[in-house]
Short mmCIF file of C-alpha atoms in Angstrom, two decimals:
data_model
loop_
_atom_site.label_atom_id
_atom_site.label_comp_id
_atom_site.label_asym_id
_atom_site.label_seq_id
_atom_site.Cartn_x
_atom_site.Cartn_y
_atom_site.Cartn_z
CA MET A 317 30.39 -5.44 19.47
CA LYS A 318 28.89 -4.80 22.92
CA LEU A 319 27.75 -1.39 21.69
CA PHE A 320 26.17 -3.00 18.66
CA TRP A 321 24.06 -5.25 20.88
CA ALA A 322 23.08 -2.36 23.14
CA PHE A 323 21.47 -0.58 20.20
CA THR A 324 19.88 -3.77 18.96
CA ARG A 325 18.28 -4.36 22.35
CA GLN A 326 17.07 -0.77 22.51
CA ALA A 327 15.42 -1.00 19.10
CA PHE A 328 13.80 -4.22 20.26
CA TYR A 329 12.25 -2.50 23.30
CA ASN A 330 11.08 0.49 21.27
CA THR A 331 9.19 -1.70 18.85
CA ALA A 332 7.68 -3.85 21.59
CA VAL A 333 5.72 -0.88 22.93
CA PHE A 334 3.15 -0.99 20.16
CA ARG A 335 1.36 -4.12 21.25
CA PHE A 336 -2.07 -3.39 19.79
CA GLU A 337 -0.53 -2.97 16.36
CA PHE A 338 0.14 -6.68 16.44
CA TRP A 339 -3.36 -7.92 15.63
CA LEU A 340 -3.92 -5.31 12.97
CA ARG A 341 -0.69 -6.32 11.25
CA LEU A 342 -1.67 -10.00 11.35
CA ILE A 343 -5.10 -9.37 9.81
CA SER A 344 -3.50 -7.22 7.10
CA VAL A 345 -0.98 -9.97 6.40
CA TYR A 346 -3.84 -12.45 6.16
CA LEU A 347 -5.63 -10.26 3.59
CA LEU A 348 -2.46 -9.81 1.51
CA MET A 349 -1.83 -13.55 1.49
CA TYR A 350 -5.48 -14.23 0.70
CA THR A 351 -5.26 -11.92 -2.33
CA ILE A 352 -2.09 -13.38 -3.77
CA TYR A 353 -3.37 -16.91 -3.11
CA TRP A 354 -6.50 -16.29 -5.18
CA VAL A 355 -4.61 -14.54 -7.97
CA TRP A 356 -2.37 -17.54 -8.58
CA THR A 357 -5.09 -20.11 -7.97
CA THR A 358 -7.34 -18.38 -10.52
CA LEU A 359 -4.58 -18.02 -13.11
CA TYR A 360 -3.48 -21.63 -12.66
CA THR A 361 -7.02 -22.98 -12.99
CA GLN A 362 -7.00 -21.42 -16.45
CA THR A 363 -3.49 -22.59 -17.37
CA PRO A 364 -2.29 -25.51 -15.21
CA GLU A 365 1.48 -25.96 -14.79
CA ALA A 366 2.23 -22.67 -16.50
CA PHE A 367 5.93 -21.99 -17.13
CA GLY A 368 7.04 -25.34 -15.72
CA LEU A 369 6.01 -24.54 -12.15
CA SER A 370 3.30 -26.17 -10.09
CA LEU A 371 0.55 -24.11 -8.47
CA GLN A 372 1.98 -25.02 -5.09
CA GLN A 373 5.40 -23.57 -5.97
CA MET A 374 3.76 -20.42 -7.34
CA VAL A 375 1.53 -19.93 -4.30
CA THR A 376 4.52 -20.50 -2.02
CA TYR A 377 6.43 -17.84 -3.94
CA GLY A 378 3.56 -15.38 -3.64
CA ILE A 379 2.87 -16.00 0.06
CA LEU A 380 6.58 -15.78 0.83
CA GLY A 381 6.72 -12.37 -0.87
CA MET A 382 4.14 -11.10 1.62
CA ALA A 383 5.75 -12.79 4.64
CA LEU A 384 9.31 -11.61 3.97
CA GLU A 385 8.27 -7.97 3.67
CA ILE A 386 7.12 -8.02 7.31
CA PHE A 387 10.60 -8.32 8.72
CA LEU A 388 12.78 -7.09 5.84
CA ASP A 389 11.06 -3.71 5.61
CA VAL A 390 12.29 -2.00 8.77
CA GLY A 391 12.43 1.44 7.15
CA PRO A 392 15.64 3.09 8.46
CA GLU A 393 14.81 6.07 6.19
CA TRP A 394 11.85 7.06 8.41
CA TYR A 395 14.09 7.18 11.44
CA VAL A 396 16.66 9.33 9.65
CA ALA A 397 13.98 11.58 8.16
CA THR A 398 12.28 12.14 11.53
CA GLN A 399 15.57 12.87 13.25
CA VAL A 400 16.54 15.33 10.52
CA ARG A 401 13.17 17.08 10.54
CA THR A 402 13.02 17.47 14.30
CA GLY A 403 16.70 18.29 14.58
CA ALA A 404 17.27 15.36 16.94
CA ILE A 405 19.87 14.05 14.50
CA ASP A 406 22.59 15.92 16.45
CA THR A 407 22.21 13.50 19.37
CA ASP A 408 22.76 10.62 16.95
CA LEU A 409 25.87 12.24 15.60
CA MET A 410 27.26 12.84 19.06
CA LYS A 411 27.18 9.15 19.88
CA PRO A 412 30.62 7.56 19.87
CA LEU A 413 29.59 5.27 17.04
CA ASP A 414 29.63 5.55 13.29
CA PHE A 415 26.16 6.60 12.10
CA HIS A 416 25.98 4.01 9.33
CA VAL A 417 26.87 1.20 11.76
CA HIS A 418 24.46 2.60 14.32
CA MET A 419 21.59 2.53 11.82
CA LEU A 420 22.52 -0.98 10.72
CA ALA A 421 22.50 -2.19 14.32
CA ARG A 422 19.18 -0.49 15.05
CA SER A 423 17.58 -1.95 11.91
CA ALA A 424 18.95 -5.41 12.65
CA GLY A 425 17.32 -5.20 16.07
CA GLU A 426 13.98 -4.24 14.57
CA MET A 427 14.31 -6.95 11.96
CA MET A 428 15.01 -9.58 14.61
CA PHE A 429 12.02 -8.38 16.59
CA SER A 430 9.60 -8.49 13.63
CA LEU A 431 10.95 -11.85 12.62
CA GLY A 432 10.12 -13.34 15.98
CA ILE A 433 6.90 -11.54 16.79
CA LEU A 434 5.24 -10.97 13.41
CA ALA A 435 6.88 -13.05 10.72
CA LEU A 436 6.66 -16.38 12.53
CA PRO A 437 2.89 -16.12 13.16
CA SER A 438 2.52 -15.04 9.52
CA PHE A 439 4.41 -18.11 8.37
CA VAL A 440 2.05 -20.21 10.49
CA ILE A 441 -0.95 -18.53 8.83
CA GLY A 442 0.61 -19.10 5.42
CA TYR A 443 1.40 -22.71 6.21
CA PHE A 444 -1.97 -23.74 7.58
CA LEU A 445 -4.35 -21.57 5.58
CA PHE A 446 -2.64 -20.97 2.24
CA ASP A 447 -0.55 -23.95 1.31
CA LEU A 448 2.84 -22.37 1.98
CA ARG A 449 5.31 -25.26 1.67
CA LEU A 450 8.46 -25.74 3.71
CA PRO A 451 11.74 -25.89 1.75
CA GLU A 452 12.06 -29.29 0.11
CA ASP A 453 15.40 -30.23 1.67
CA LEU A 454 17.91 -29.00 4.21
CA THR A 455 20.36 -27.60 1.63
CA THR A 456 17.62 -25.44 0.10
CA GLY A 457 16.61 -24.24 3.55
CA LEU A 458 20.18 -23.34 4.49
CA LEU A 459 20.89 -21.59 1.23
CA PHE A 460 17.62 -19.67 1.61
CA GLY A 461 18.68 -18.61 5.10
CA ILE A 462 22.05 -17.34 3.90
CA SER A 463 20.40 -15.58 0.99
CA LEU A 464 17.98 -13.86 3.39
CA VAL A 465 20.82 -12.30 5.35
CA PHE A 466 22.01 -10.57 2.20
CA SER A 467 18.42 -9.63 1.30
CA PHE A 468 18.22 -7.78 4.57
CA PHE A 469 21.57 -6.14 3.98
CA VAL A 470 20.61 -4.93 0.51
CA PHE A 471 17.14 -3.79 1.57
CA PHE A 472 18.59 -1.91 4.53
CA HIS A 473 20.85 0.06 2.24
CA ILE A 474 18.06 0.80 -0.20
CA GLY A 475 16.24 2.41 2.72
CA PHE A 476 19.32 4.04 4.22
CA LEU A 477 20.11 5.78 0.94
CA LEU A 478 16.60 7.21 0.92
CA GLY A 479 17.27 8.39 4.46
CA VAL A 480 20.44 10.12 3.25
CA LEU A 481 18.31 11.84 0.61
CA SER A 482 16.03 13.15 3.36
CA VAL A 483 18.92 15.24 4.66
CA ILE A 484 18.80 17.15 1.37
CA THR A 485 15.05 17.22 0.65
CA LEU A 486 13.81 17.18 4.28
CA ASP A 487 10.60 15.41 3.24
CA ILE A 488 10.68 11.98 1.60
CA ARG A 489 7.08 10.83 1.98
CA SER A 490 5.96 11.27 -1.60
CA ILE A 491 9.30 10.15 -3.01
CA ALA A 492 9.08 7.01 -0.85
CA TRP A 493 5.79 5.91 -2.47
CA ALA A 494 7.18 6.00 -5.96
CA TYR A 495 10.49 4.54 -4.83
CA TYR A 496 9.03 1.58 -2.98
CA SER A 497 6.50 0.74 -5.64
CA MET A 498 9.44 0.57 -8.07
CA VAL A 499 11.39 -1.59 -5.64
CA SER A 500 8.42 -3.93 -5.21
CA PHE A 501 8.03 -4.14 -8.99
CA PHE A 502 11.66 -4.75 -9.96
CA SER A 503 12.39 -7.04 -7.02
CA GLY A 504 9.83 -9.57 -8.23
CA GLN A 505 8.05 -9.43 -4.89
CA ILE A 506 4.60 -9.95 -6.39
CA VAL A 507 5.17 -11.06 -9.97
CA PRO A 508 8.35 -13.13 -10.45
CA LEU A 509 10.89 -11.84 -12.95
CA TRP A 510 10.62 -14.85 -15.25
CA LEU A 511 7.12 -13.68 -16.22
CA PHE A 512 8.40 -10.22 -17.21
CA PRO A 513 8.66 -9.26 -20.88
CA ASP A 514 12.28 -9.52 -22.05
CA PHE A 515 13.25 -5.85 -21.89
CA LEU A 516 11.84 -5.42 -18.38
CA ARG A 517 13.60 -8.56 -17.22
CA LYS A 518 16.89 -7.25 -18.61
CA ILE A 519 16.41 -4.01 -16.69
CA SER A 520 15.60 -5.86 -13.45
CA GLU A 521 18.69 -8.01 -13.81
CA TRP A 522 20.84 -4.88 -13.89
CA LEU A 523 19.22 -3.43 -10.79
CA PRO A 524 20.02 -4.35 -7.17
CA PHE A 525 16.37 -4.93 -6.26
CA GLN A 526 16.20 -8.56 -7.42
CA ALA A 527 18.58 -9.33 -4.53
CA VAL A 528 15.81 -8.47 -2.06
CA TYR A 529 12.94 -10.83 -2.95
CA TYR A 530 13.46 -12.59 -6.23
CA ILE A 531 16.70 -14.43 -5.39
CA PRO A 532 15.83 -15.87 -1.95
CA MET A 533 12.31 -16.75 -3.05
CA SER A 534 13.45 -18.48 -6.24
CA ILE A 535 15.93 -20.48 -4.16
CA TYR A 536 13.18 -21.41 -1.72
CA ILE A 537 10.85 -22.88 -4.35
CA LYS A 538 13.80 -24.43 -6.22
CA ARG A 539 13.25 -22.41 -9.34
CA VAL A 540 17.03 -21.88 -9.23
CA ILE A 541 19.16 -24.76 -7.95
CA GLY A 542 22.77 -25.90 -7.68
CA SER A 543 25.46 -23.65 -9.10
CA THR A 544 22.90 -21.17 -10.46
CA ALA A 545 21.63 -20.71 -6.91
CA LEU A 546 25.16 -20.08 -5.63
CA GLN A 547 25.68 -17.62 -8.45
CA ALA A 548 22.48 -15.83 -7.43
CA VAL A 549 23.75 -15.50 -3.86
CA GLY A 550 26.98 -14.16 -5.37
CA ILE A 551 24.95 -11.41 -7.04
CA GLN A 552 23.47 -10.56 -3.65
CA VAL A 553 26.93 -10.35 -2.06
CA PHE A 554 28.07 -8.11 -4.90
CA TRP A 555 25.17 -5.69 -4.42
CA ALA A 556 25.52 -5.75 -0.64
CA ILE A 557 29.14 -4.58 -0.94
CA VAL A 558 28.46 -2.01 -3.66
CA LEU A 559 25.50 -0.50 -1.82
CA ALA A 560 27.34 -0.42 1.52
CA LEU A 561 30.26 1.45 -0.05
CA PHE A 562 27.94 3.79 -1.92
CA ALA A 563 25.92 4.47 1.25
CA ARG A 564 29.08 5.33 3.21
CA TRP A 565 30.27 7.63 0.47
CA ALA A 566 26.87 9.34 0.16
CA TRP A 567 26.56 9.78 3.92
CA THR A 568 30.01 11.39 4.21
CA ARG A 569 29.13 13.77 1.39
CA VAL A 570 25.81 14.73 2.94
CA HIS A 571 27.16 14.87 6.48
CA THR A 572 29.26 17.92 5.64
CA ARG A 573 26.25 19.90 4.44
CA LEU A 574 23.91 18.81 7.19
CA THR A 575 21.99 21.67 8.75
CA VAL A 576 20.49 20.95 12.12
CA GLN A 577 17.07 22.51 12.57
CA GLY A 578 15.94 24.00 15.82
CA GLY A 579 18.06 24.77 18.81
CA MET B 1255 -23.59 32.29 5.39
CA ASN B 1256 -25.12 29.17 3.94
CA PRO B 1257 -23.24 25.88 4.52
CA VAL B 1258 -22.34 25.26 0.87
CA ALA B 1259 -20.83 28.71 0.39
CA LEU B 1260 -19.00 28.37 3.67
CA TYR B 1261 -17.60 25.02 2.61
CA PHE B 1262 -16.25 26.40 -0.66
CA ARG B 1263 -14.70 29.37 1.06
CA LEU B 1264 -12.94 27.07 3.53
CA ILE B 1265 -11.74 24.85 0.69
CA ARG B 1266 -10.28 27.85 -1.12
CA VAL B 1267 -8.27 28.82 1.92
CA ALA B 1268 -7.06 25.24 2.38
CA MET B 1269 -6.00 25.11 -1.26
CA GLN B 1270 -3.99 28.31 -0.96
CA ALA B 1271 -2.27 26.91 2.12
CA ARG B 1272 -1.37 23.74 0.24
CA LEU B 1273 0.05 25.56 -2.74
CA GLN B 1274 2.67 27.18 -0.51
CA TYR B 1275 4.73 24.01 -0.92
CA ARG B 1276 5.40 23.74 -4.64
CA ALA B 1277 8.17 21.10 -4.59
CA ASP B 1278 6.14 18.80 -2.39
CA PHE B 1279 3.21 19.26 -4.77
CA PHE B 1280 5.12 18.01 -7.82
CA THR B 1281 6.93 15.09 -6.19
CA GLY B 1282 3.61 14.03 -4.67
CA ILE B 1283 1.84 14.07 -8.05
CA ILE B 1284 4.66 12.12 -9.71
CA GLY B 1285 4.73 9.66 -6.81
CA VAL B 1286 1.04 8.82 -7.12
CA ILE B 1287 1.24 8.44 -10.90
CA VAL B 1288 4.25 6.11 -10.64
CA LEU B 1289 2.41 4.09 -8.00
CA ASN B 1290 -0.58 3.65 -10.30
CA ILE B 1291 1.58 2.79 -13.31
CA VAL B 1292 3.32 0.08 -11.29
CA ASN B 1293 -0.01 -1.38 -10.13
CA VAL B 1294 -1.42 -1.52 -13.64
CA GLY B 1295 1.98 -2.66 -14.94
CA LEU B 1296 1.93 -5.73 -12.71
CA ILE B 1297 -1.60 -6.58 -13.81
CA SER B 1298 -0.70 -6.22 -17.46
CA ILE B 1299 2.38 -8.45 -17.12
CA LEU B 1300 0.22 -11.16 -15.57
CA LEU B 1301 -2.42 -10.79 -18.26
CA SER B 1302 0.08 -10.77 -21.12
CA ARG B 1303 1.16 -14.22 -19.90
CA PHE B 1304 -2.18 -15.69 -18.89
CA ARG B 1305 -4.47 -13.73 -21.29
CA HIS B 1306 -7.25 -13.20 -18.76
CA LEU B 1307 -8.02 -13.28 -15.05
CA ASN B 1308 -11.20 -15.18 -14.36
CA GLY B 1309 -12.60 -13.94 -17.69
CA TRP B 1310 -11.34 -10.34 -17.33
CA THR B 1311 -9.05 -9.22 -20.12
CA LEU B 1312 -6.35 -6.55 -19.76
CA TRP B 1313 -8.44 -3.57 -20.83
CA GLU B 1314 -11.41 -4.72 -18.81
CA MET B 1315 -9.12 -4.83 -15.77
CA VAL B 1316 -7.82 -1.35 -16.60
CA PHE B 1317 -11.41 -0.16 -16.83
CA LEU B 1318 -12.19 -1.72 -13.43
CA TYR B 1319 -9.11 -0.15 -11.87
CA CYS B 1320 -9.66 3.29 -13.33
CA LEU B 1321 -13.36 3.40 -12.47
CA TRP B 1322 -12.33 2.88 -8.85
CA ILE B 1323 -9.56 5.47 -9.10
CA LEU B 1324 -11.91 8.12 -10.50
CA GLY B 1325 -14.39 7.74 -7.65
CA HIS B 1326 -11.48 7.66 -5.24
CA SER B 1327 -9.85 10.79 -6.70
CA LEU B 1328 -12.69 13.03 -5.53
CA PHE B 1329 -12.59 11.38 -2.13
CA SER B 1330 -8.86 11.86 -2.05
CA LEU B 1331 -9.12 15.54 -3.00
CA PHE B 1332 -11.75 16.65 -0.53
CA PHE B 1333 -12.26 13.99 2.13
CA TRP B 1334 -8.91 12.32 2.72
CA HIS B 1335 -8.45 14.05 6.08
CA ILE B 1336 -11.52 12.34 7.54
CA ARG B 1337 -9.13 9.73 8.88
CA THR B 1338 -7.43 12.38 11.01
CA LEU B 1339 -10.64 12.92 13.02
CA GLU B 1340 -9.13 10.68 15.67
CA ASP B 1341 -6.33 13.20 16.34
CA PHE B 1342 -8.83 16.02 16.89
CA LEU B 1343 -10.78 13.88 19.33
CA VAL B 1344 -7.78 12.63 21.29
CA GLN B 1345 -6.12 16.04 21.52
CA GLY B 1346 -9.35 17.79 22.35
CA THR B 1347 -9.00 20.14 19.38
CA PHE B 1348 -12.36 18.97 18.06
CA ASP B 1349 -13.95 21.57 20.36
CA GLN B 1350 -12.97 24.31 17.91
CA PHE B 1351 -15.61 23.02 15.48
CA LEU B 1352 -18.32 23.05 18.12
CA ILE B 1353 -17.92 26.57 19.43
CA ARG B 1354 -18.27 28.33 16.07
CA PRO B 1355 -21.63 29.40 14.70
CA ALA B 1356 -21.66 26.90 11.82
CA SER B 1357 -22.16 23.20 11.28
CA PRO B 1358 -19.23 21.28 12.85
CA PHE B 1359 -19.46 18.84 9.97
CA ILE B 1360 -18.85 21.53 7.34
CA LEU B 1361 -16.08 23.09 9.42
CA PHE B 1362 -14.30 19.76 9.73
CA LEU B 1363 -14.74 18.81 6.06
CA GLY B 1364 -13.53 22.18 4.82
CA ARG B 1365 -10.37 22.05 6.85
CA GLU B 1366 -8.13 20.52 4.23
CA VAL B 1367 -7.67 19.51 0.62
CA GLN B 1368 -5.29 16.85 -0.56
CA TYR B 1369 -3.94 17.71 -4.00
CA LEU B 1370 -2.88 14.09 -4.70
CA GLY B 1371 -6.40 13.44 -5.93
CA ILE B 1372 -5.46 15.41 -9.06
CA ALA B 1373 -2.91 12.73 -9.94
CA ASP B 1374 -5.47 9.98 -9.38
CA ALA B 1375 -8.00 11.77 -11.57
CA THR B 1376 -5.45 12.30 -14.36
CA PHE B 1377 -4.44 8.67 -14.31
CA GLY B 1378 -8.07 7.51 -14.13
CA ILE B 1379 -9.19 9.60 -17.10
CA ALA B 1380 -6.21 8.54 -19.22
CA GLY B 1381 -6.68 4.86 -18.35
CA LEU B 1382 -10.42 4.92 -18.94
CA SER B 1383 -10.05 6.61 -22.33
CA LEU B 1384 -7.54 3.97 -23.41
CA ALA B 1385 -9.73 1.15 -22.13
CA PHE B 1386 -12.77 2.67 -23.79
CA THR B 1387 -11.10 2.79 -27.22
CA ASN B 1388 -9.42 -0.60 -26.93
CA LEU B 1389 -12.59 -2.35 -25.82
CA ASP B 1390 -14.50 -0.56 -28.59
CA LEU B 1391 -17.38 0.24 -26.24
CA GLN B 1392 -20.62 1.62 -27.68
CA TRP B 1393 -22.59 3.39 -25.01
CA GLY B 1394 -26.03 4.95 -25.16
CA GLY B 1395 -27.35 7.68 -22.87
CA LEU B 1396 -28.26 5.20 -20.15
CA GLN B 1397 -24.71 3.87 -19.93
CA TRP B 1398 -23.18 7.34 -19.76
CA LEU B 1399 -25.63 8.24 -17.02
CA LEU B 1400 -24.76 5.08 -15.10
CA PHE B 1401 -21.06 5.81 -15.61
CA GLY B 1402 -21.28 9.32 -14.18
CA ALA B 1403 -23.56 8.24 -11.35
CA SER B 1404 -21.23 5.37 -10.46
CA ILE B 1405 -18.21 7.64 -10.12
CA LEU B 1406 -20.07 9.99 -7.80
CA ALA B 1407 -21.51 7.00 -5.95
CA GLY B 1408 -17.96 5.64 -5.60
CA THR B 1409 -16.83 8.89 -4.01
CA LEU B 1410 -19.81 8.88 -1.63
CA ILE B 1411 -19.33 5.22 -0.70
CA GLU B 1412 -15.67 5.70 0.18
CA THR B 1413 -16.38 8.97 2.00
CA THR B 1414 -19.24 7.64 4.10
CA LEU B 1415 -17.48 4.39 4.99
CA SER B 1416 -14.40 6.37 5.92
CA LEU B 1417 -16.50 8.68 8.08
CA LEU B 1418 -18.30 5.75 9.72
CA ILE B 1419 -14.93 4.25 10.64
CA ALA B 1420 -13.68 7.62 11.90
CA CYS B 1421 -16.78 7.83 14.12
CA ILE B 1422 -15.58 4.74 15.99
CA ALA B 1423 -13.09 7.10 17.62
CA PHE B 1424 -15.95 8.96 19.37
CA TRP B 1425 -16.44 5.86 21.48
CA THR B 1426 -13.04 4.19 21.57
CA GLY B 1427 -10.67 7.11 21.03
CA ARG B 1428 -8.99 5.23 18.20
CA SER B 1429 -9.86 4.37 14.62
CA ARG B 1430 -6.56 4.32 12.74
CA ARG B 1431 -6.24 0.54 12.83
CA ALA B 1432 -9.70 0.10 11.39
CA HIS B 1433 -8.85 2.64 8.67
CA SER B 1434 -5.78 0.78 7.56
CA LEU B 1435 -7.74 -2.46 7.42
CA PHE B 1436 -10.40 -0.72 5.31
CA MET B 1437 -7.66 0.47 2.97
CA HIS B 1438 -6.42 -3.09 2.50
CA ILE B 1439 -9.88 -4.37 1.55
CA ASN B 1440 -10.33 -1.38 -0.71
CA MET B 1441 -7.10 -2.13 -2.55
CA MET B 1442 -8.17 -5.70 -3.19
CA VAL B 1443 -11.39 -4.50 -4.84
CA GLN B 1444 -9.49 -1.83 -6.77
CA ASN B 1445 -6.92 -4.21 -8.25
CA TYR B 1446 -8.82 -7.41 -8.84
CA PRO B 1447 -12.31 -8.44 -9.96
CA VAL B 1448 -14.32 -9.47 -6.92
CA ASP B 1449 -15.53 -12.68 -8.59
CA MET B 1450 -11.98 -14.02 -8.38
CA PHE B 1451 -12.20 -14.35 -4.59
CA GLY B 1452 -14.08 -16.76 -2.33
CA TYR B 1453 -17.75 -16.39 -1.37
CA VAL B 1454 -17.14 -14.93 2.08
CA PHE B 1455 -15.07 -12.07 0.73
CA ARG B 1456 -17.61 -11.41 -2.03
CA ALA B 1457 -20.41 -11.29 0.52
CA ILE B 1458 -18.43 -8.91 2.75
CA VAL B 1459 -17.61 -6.36 0.03
CA THR B 1460 -21.19 -6.50 -1.28
CA GLY B 1461 -23.24 -6.41 1.90
CA LEU B 1462 -21.13 -5.43 4.88
CA ILE B 1463 -18.47 -3.03 3.54
CA PRO B 1464 -20.01 -2.41 0.11
CA VAL B 1465 -16.88 -1.21 -1.72
CA ALA B 1466 -17.65 -3.58 -4.61
CA PHE B 1467 -20.23 -0.99 -5.68
CA MET B 1468 -17.44 1.52 -6.27
CA ASN B 1469 -16.24 -0.27 -9.38
CA TYR B 1470 -17.07 -3.97 -9.65
CA TYR B 1471 -20.86 -4.00 -10.11
CA PRO B 1472 -21.10 -0.92 -12.34
CA ALA B 1473 -18.17 -2.21 -14.40
CA LEU B 1474 -19.96 -5.53 -14.93
CA MET B 1475 -22.91 -3.63 -16.34
CA LEU B 1476 -20.92 -1.08 -18.36
CA LEU B 1477 -18.71 -3.75 -19.93
CA GLY B 1478 -21.72 -5.88 -20.84
CA LYS B 1479 -20.60 -8.70 -18.57
CA LEU B 1480 -23.91 -8.72 -16.73
CA ASP B 1481 -27.29 -9.29 -18.32
CA PRO B 1482 -29.74 -6.74 -16.83
CA GLN B 1483 -32.52 -9.35 -17.13
CA SER B 1484 -30.65 -11.97 -15.08
CA PRO B 1485 -31.67 -12.57 -11.43
CA TRP B 1486 -28.71 -10.54 -10.13
CA GLY B 1487 -28.75 -8.03 -12.99
CA TRP B 1488 -30.19 -5.25 -10.83
CA LEU B 1489 -26.96 -5.14 -8.79
CA GLY B 1490 -25.29 -3.33 -11.70
CA TYR B 1491 -27.56 -0.30 -11.18
CA MET B 1492 -27.43 -0.27 -7.40
CA SER B 1493 -24.34 1.87 -6.72
CA PRO B 1494 -26.22 5.20 -6.38
CA VAL B 1495 -28.82 3.53 -4.15
CA VAL B 1496 -26.12 2.01 -1.94
CA ALA B 1497 -24.40 5.41 -1.77
CA LEU B 1498 -27.60 7.20 -0.73
CA GLY B 1499 -28.33 4.52 1.86
CA LEU B 1500 -24.87 4.98 3.31
CA VAL B 1501 -25.29 8.76 3.40
CA LEU B 1502 -28.48 8.38 5.48
CA ILE B 1503 -26.89 5.87 7.86
CA THR B 1504 -23.73 7.95 8.24
CA SER B 1505 -25.59 11.18 8.93
CA ALA B 1506 -27.62 9.42 11.65
CA ILE B 1507 -24.47 7.96 13.23
CA TRP B 1508 -22.65 11.30 13.01
CA HIS B 1509 -25.41 13.06 14.95
CA LEU B 1510 -25.46 10.26 17.48
CA ALA B 1511 -21.69 10.57 17.85
CA LEU B 1512 -21.88 14.34 18.38
CA GLN B 1513 -24.42 13.86 21.16
CA HIS B 1514 -22.17 11.28 22.72
CA TYR B 1515 -19.11 13.50 22.46
CA SER B 1516 -17.53 14.75 25.63
CA SER B 1517 -14.35 16.72 25.21
CA SER B 1518 -11.09 15.22 26.33
CA GLY B 1519 -10.42 18.68 27.79
CA GLY B 1520 -7.29 20.68 27.42
#
């Protein structure tokens, strides 16, 4: 456990170096929120109370989708890919710590950092400028918090698996574009799954990606409540376990054929 | 050797260098096409539920998106690396362009090609053909002329703005942050009709960072959404003028920047 925290703290320091990036990120977040705000406002002016949701709920969903990405998307695959490409991966493997756990600890550190430094200011922007509502009651807030933990866990593994792929392909940049645009699509980050045509919704319900954005965000705006909400968290737990096992298996497989570049 | 011939020779070399990596080429192309399909997919899901977005129907939105993509594809093919100017300046490698007996501008532009533009162009042409048939557009010679001119104007607008932003690095040493901000604004104009947003944003993308001329204003005219006789009707024809204006401004700034340049050494 002490080791775990050591890595977390290290990741925290590494990220803190890029101070000037801070303002750029905030302005970009503002623009993303601004866009999604106008999309829903425009659509709802045409069709008020569409699909049994108020504009406020819909805007909150949209803004949340932008805010969550800031700290959920820590990108462990870029770390793995860089280490593999430069050959520095051997120092990671020499550490007296399981690589999968090491990456999880590092990503958790980065996530914690972004949550405090970037996500909180973004929530403030969302709250004051774009009508982002707080959860209606304490239970919703708590359930959302629990759900977020599993979101992170699932999203981490989605990235980690891509990182494992980089051991085989060496370059994942172009694959990552396609991959993440699919993730964004099927996770309901921008357009919620209940607006999808039936066959696409069926597909998304069979994929792990809904566990990243759709479930916590639907809980937050109370689109799913009570036992359905608990069931949704159950789906997240299921995917978290499946992906963790799959990631471990894939890493062990790839580990044996790892070629370290350079000297 | 005249500058144009030199440029094409450089481009040919860059292309051969790129084609060394076949696997990367194909995954890259597929990646960009998937990305575009997802973007348009999201828009079409929204429009299938709400029918239109501020008066823009699905195929009109596809037209808007693909008009932007076509202008962008040429930029992407030949001028994408403008954003890397910063690296040359910081590392001092920019000097290599200054000590050769040719225009540093041509030498820098001819350094690289980015094959991903091919995917953008493919997607843009396919999308525009579909939109064209579905909207049942009837164009005369004037419209076709405006269409072609707008695509080229779109390329020039994105290229010059990108170069202007890159020039910031001559003074500050950095421009990457500004580039990524520019990309965000660009994506908003690419995906959504500008009239959906508030007045401030509309003013910015029309007057200050005129990316709305890449697709929005010509699309208004080409889709018959803008009456040429109306007080603002002339905006629909302005893209080539805006592009030429930007070319003049950028060339002046570029020469100013070169005079200002002092190598970082090394």
